Every structure is written in structure tokens, then in C-alpha cells.
């Protein structure tokens, strides 16, 4: 039931995106303001795997908030992005060897983008991110992954003709190089990194 509900919400968001995309083709070009700001919410489907914890790849649904702030240089823009996401495991832990990868993710990344008028293309490379599991390990220690490497995201934002609201699509890939067990950090050997990837749709406001 939960999986069916999430899939329905995700499908509805994509339908909103496709049915309203035409409105963007009458939009004006890039804003004349030297400062840009955006804030929105997104829904994604994704996967997560962590071999050092024997967490095989599993399907996840991701929802959360995001915001960007920076400067414009004509159609080019550069700034900083912040995200706070909730990752929810779709399958019951009993179906995955009793493991549960559900958690929360907080990330910071420099953002560069270009306004093409009818849409904007934005790229980000994550320099800071932390994924904290909701459940402690068998010893009662809180678990978290941090220190992203080779982690990036790309998104396309399509503004509505009438003003600042936007709809968009995004793809994100993360690879965490450290694990924190009960406050003690350690590096992960190559091939043992926790990896996540997700793709989805978003809505929000951009100025």
C-alpha cells in the first residue's frame, strides 16, 4: 500500500511537470537582478547500497527541501546550494535480511548554472554531506556516512510564464568515503563506499 501511494504521488508530480511545461515557452530571458535565490521541494526515486554494512542495493523514495543562493553574471550564475532530504526504504526490512537503510541527508554544494530563457541548467558538486541512519546498529551506536567524493547533481528548472514558480527535473549521485560509528570516524576502503543515486521532479520558486 505504501509503495503504491508513493508511486501515485510521484506519477502525479511528473504529470504536473509535463502538462505545464508548455507555459515556460513564453517566459522571458534571465533575470536582471545580480542576486539569484531559489527554494523548492522535490520527490525522487532512488537506490542505496553500503557493502561495508552488508546493505545490498535497495529501492528508496526521497523527499525533501532545497535552496540555492548566489550571484548572476549575465545568464551565468554561481552560488551555494543546501539540501535536506528524507530517504525511505520501500521494502520491509524483513524482506532485506532485517536491514533498514532509512535515514536523513544534509548536503552543501557549490552551484553553477546558466539561464537559457525557457529553462535553466544547474550543476552542483558536493563538498559536504552527511547521511544519518534512523536506526542504531546492533550495539546501539548511531551510524552516519560523510565525506562525499565524486558526488554531483544536475537539474533543469522550467519557469512558469506568469512569474517565479518553477517545475523541474533532477538527477543526483553520491558516494560517501567515511563512516561515523558512535562518534568515531574512519575511512572506507575503495569499493566499500556507501553509494546513492536518485532522479525525480521538483517544484518551487526562483528569483
Coordinates of C-alpha atoms in Angstrom, one line a residue, residues 6-198:
X6 CA 4.3 6.8 -3.2
X7 CA 4.3 5.7 -6.8
X8 CA 1.0 7.5 -7.4
X9 CA 2.3 10.8 -5.8
X10 CA 5.5 10.5 -7.9
X11 CA 3.5 9.9 -11.1
X12 CA 1.2 12.9 -10.3
X13 CA 4.1 15.2 -9.9
X14 CA 5.6 14.1 -13.2
X15 CA 2.2 14.7 -14.9
X16 CA 2.1 18.2 -13.4
X17 CA 5.5 18.8 -14.9
X18 CA 4.6 17.6 -18.4
X19 CA 1.2 19.3 -18.5
X20 CA 2.6 22.7 -17.5
X21 CA 5.9 22.7 -19.3
X22 CA 4.4 24.4 -22.3
X23 CA 3.8 27.5 -20.2
X24 CA 7.5 28.1 -20.0
X25 CA 8.0 28.7 -23.7
X26 CA 6.6 32.2 -23.3
X27 CA 8.9 33.1 -20.4
X28 CA 11.3 36.0 -20.5
X29 CA 15.0 35.6 -20.5
X30 CA 17.3 35.6 -17.5
X31 CA 16.5 38.0 -14.6
X32 CA 18.3 41.3 -14.5
X33 CA 18.8 41.0 -10.7
X34 CA 22.5 40.5 -9.7
X35 CA 21.4 38.0 -7.0
X36 CA 19.5 34.7 -7.5
X37 CA 17.6 32.7 -5.0
X38 CA 15.5 29.6 -5.2
X39 CA 13.7 27.4 -2.8
X40 CA 11.7 24.2 -3.5
X41 CA 10.7 20.7 -2.6
X42 CA 11.3 17.5 -4.5
X43 CA 10.3 13.9 -4.8
X44 CA 12.6 11.3 -6.2
X45 CA 13.1 7.5 -6.7
X46 CA 16.5 6.2 -5.8
X47 CA 18.8 3.4 -4.8
X48 CA 21.2 3.0 -1.8
X49 CA 23.9 0.4 -1.1
X50 CA 26.6 0.1 1.5
X51 CA 28.8 -3.0 1.2
X52 CA 30.7 -2.4 4.5
X53 CA 27.3 -2.8 6.3
X54 CA 26.1 -5.6 4.1
X55 CA 23.4 -3.3 2.8
X56 CA 22.6 -4.6 -0.7
X57 CA 21.3 -2.2 -3.2
X58 CA 17.7 -1.3 -2.5
X59 CA 15.0 1.0 -3.8
X60 CA 14.3 4.1 -1.9
X61 CA 11.9 7.1 -2.1
X62 CA 13.4 10.5 -1.4
X63 CA 11.6 13.7 -0.5
X64 CA 12.9 17.0 0.9
X65 CA 13.7 20.7 0.7
X66 CA 16.4 22.6 -1.2
X67 CA 17.6 26.1 -1.6
X68 CA 20.2 28.0 -3.7
X69 CA 21.7 31.5 -3.2
X70 CA 24.3 33.2 -5.3
X71 CA 25.2 35.9 -7.9
X72 CA 24.3 36.4 -11.6
X73 CA 26.9 37.3 -14.2
X74 CA 24.6 37.9 -17.2
X75 CA 23.0 34.5 -17.9
X76 CA 25.6 32.7 -15.9
X77 CA 25.1 32.2 -12.1
X78 CA 27.2 30.8 -9.3
X79 CA 26.4 30.2 -5.6
X80 CA 25.9 27.7 -2.9
X81 CA 23.1 25.1 -2.5
X82 CA 21.8 23.4 0.6
X83 CA 19.5 20.3 0.8
X84 CA 17.8 18.4 3.5
X85 CA 16.3 15.0 2.4
X86 CA 14.5 12.1 3.9
X87 CA 15.2 8.7 2.5
X88 CA 12.6 6.0 3.0
X89 CA 13.1 2.3 2.2
X90 CA 10.4 0.9 0.1
X91 CA 10.7 -2.8 1.1
X92 CA 10.1 -4.1 4.6
X93 CA 13.3 -4.8 6.5
X94 CA 12.2 -8.4 6.8
X95 CA 12.5 -8.8 3.0
X96 CA 16.1 -7.4 3.1
X97 CA 17.7 -9.5 5.7
X98 CA 16.4 -7.4 8.6
X99 CA 18.3 -4.3 7.4
X100 CA 16.9 -0.8 7.3
X101 CA 18.7 2.0 5.4
X102 CA 16.1 4.7 6.1
X103 CA 17.7 8.0 7.1
X104 CA 18.2 11.7 6.7
X105 CA 20.7 13.5 4.5
X106 CA 22.1 17.1 4.8
X107 CA 24.2 18.4 1.9
X108 CA 26.1 21.5 0.8
X109 CA 27.4 22.1 -2.7
X110 CA 28.7 25.0 -4.9
X111 CA 26.2 25.6 -7.7
X112 CA 26.8 26.9 -11.2
X113 CA 24.1 27.4 -13.7
X114 CA 23.0 29.0 -17.0
X115 CA 19.7 30.6 -17.8
X116 CA 18.6 29.8 -21.4
X117 CA 15.4 31.8 -21.0
X118 CA 12.8 29.0 -21.3
X119 CA 14.8 26.9 -18.8
X120 CA 17.9 27.0 -16.6
X121 CA 20.5 24.2 -16.3
X122 CA 22.3 23.8 -13.0
X123 CA 25.2 21.7 -11.9
X124 CA 26.5 21.1 -8.4
X125 CA 29.4 19.2 -6.9
X126 CA 29.0 18.1 -3.3
X127 CA 31.8 19.1 -0.9
X128 CA 29.9 18.3 2.3
X129 CA 27.2 15.8 3.0
X130 CA 26.1 13.6 5.9
X131 CA 23.7 10.7 5.8
X132 CA 22.4 9.6 9.2
X133 CA 20.6 6.3 9.7
X134 CA 17.4 6.5 11.7
X135 CA 18.2 3.1 13.3
X136 CA 21.2 2.5 15.5
X137 CA 23.4 -0.6 14.9
X138 CA 23.2 -3.8 17.0
X139 CA 25.4 -2.2 19.7
X140 CA 23.2 0.9 20.0
X141 CA 25.6 3.2 18.1
X142 CA 24.3 5.9 15.8
X143 CA 25.5 5.4 12.2
X144 CA 26.3 8.1 9.6
X145 CA 28.2 8.4 6.4
X146 CA 30.1 11.5 5.4
X147 CA 32.9 13.0 3.2
X148 CA 31.4 12.7 -0.2
X149 CA 33.6 12.1 -3.2
X150 CA 32.8 12.1 -6.9
X151 CA 29.3 13.3 -5.9
X152 CA 27.2 15.6 -8.1
X153 CA 23.8 16.6 -9.3
X154 CA 22.2 18.2 -12.4
X155 CA 18.8 19.8 -12.6
X156 CA 16.7 21.6 -15.1
X157 CA 14.3 24.3 -13.9
X158 CA 11.5 25.5 -16.1
X159 CA 9.8 28.7 -15.0
X160 CA 6.1 29.4 -15.4
X161 CA 5.2 32.1 -17.9
X162 CA 3.4 34.0 -15.2
X163 CA 6.3 34.6 -12.8
X164 CA 8.7 33.0 -10.4
X165 CA 7.3 29.5 -9.7
X166 CA 9.2 26.7 -11.5
X167 CA 8.9 23.0 -12.1
X168 CA 12.0 20.8 -12.7
X169 CA 13.8 17.5 -13.1
X170 CA 16.9 16.4 -11.3
X171 CA 19.5 13.6 -11.1
X172 CA 21.9 13.1 -8.2
X173 CA 24.7 10.7 -7.4
X174 CA 26.5 10.4 -4.1
X175 CA 29.5 8.4 -2.9
X176 CA 30.5 8.6 0.8
X177 CA 34.1 7.9 1.8
X178 CA 33.8 7.9 5.6
X179 CA 31.6 6.2 8.2
X180 CA 30.9 7.5 11.7
X181 CA 30.0 4.8 14.3
X182 CA 29.0 6.2 17.6
X183 CA 31.1 9.4 17.1
X184 CA 34.2 7.6 15.8
X185 CA 35.0 8.3 12.1
X186 CA 37.0 6.0 9.8
X187 CA 37.8 6.0 6.1
X188 CA 36.2 3.4 3.9
X189 CA 38.3 1.2 1.7
X190 CA 37.9 1.6 -2.1
X191 CA 34.9 -0.3 -3.1
X192 CA 33.3 -0.2 0.3
X193 CA 31.8 3.3 0.0
X194 CA 28.1 3.9 0.5
X195 CA 26.5 5.0 -2.7
X196 CA 23.2 6.6 -3.5
X197 CA 21.6 7.8 -6.7
X198 CA 18.2 9.4 -7.3

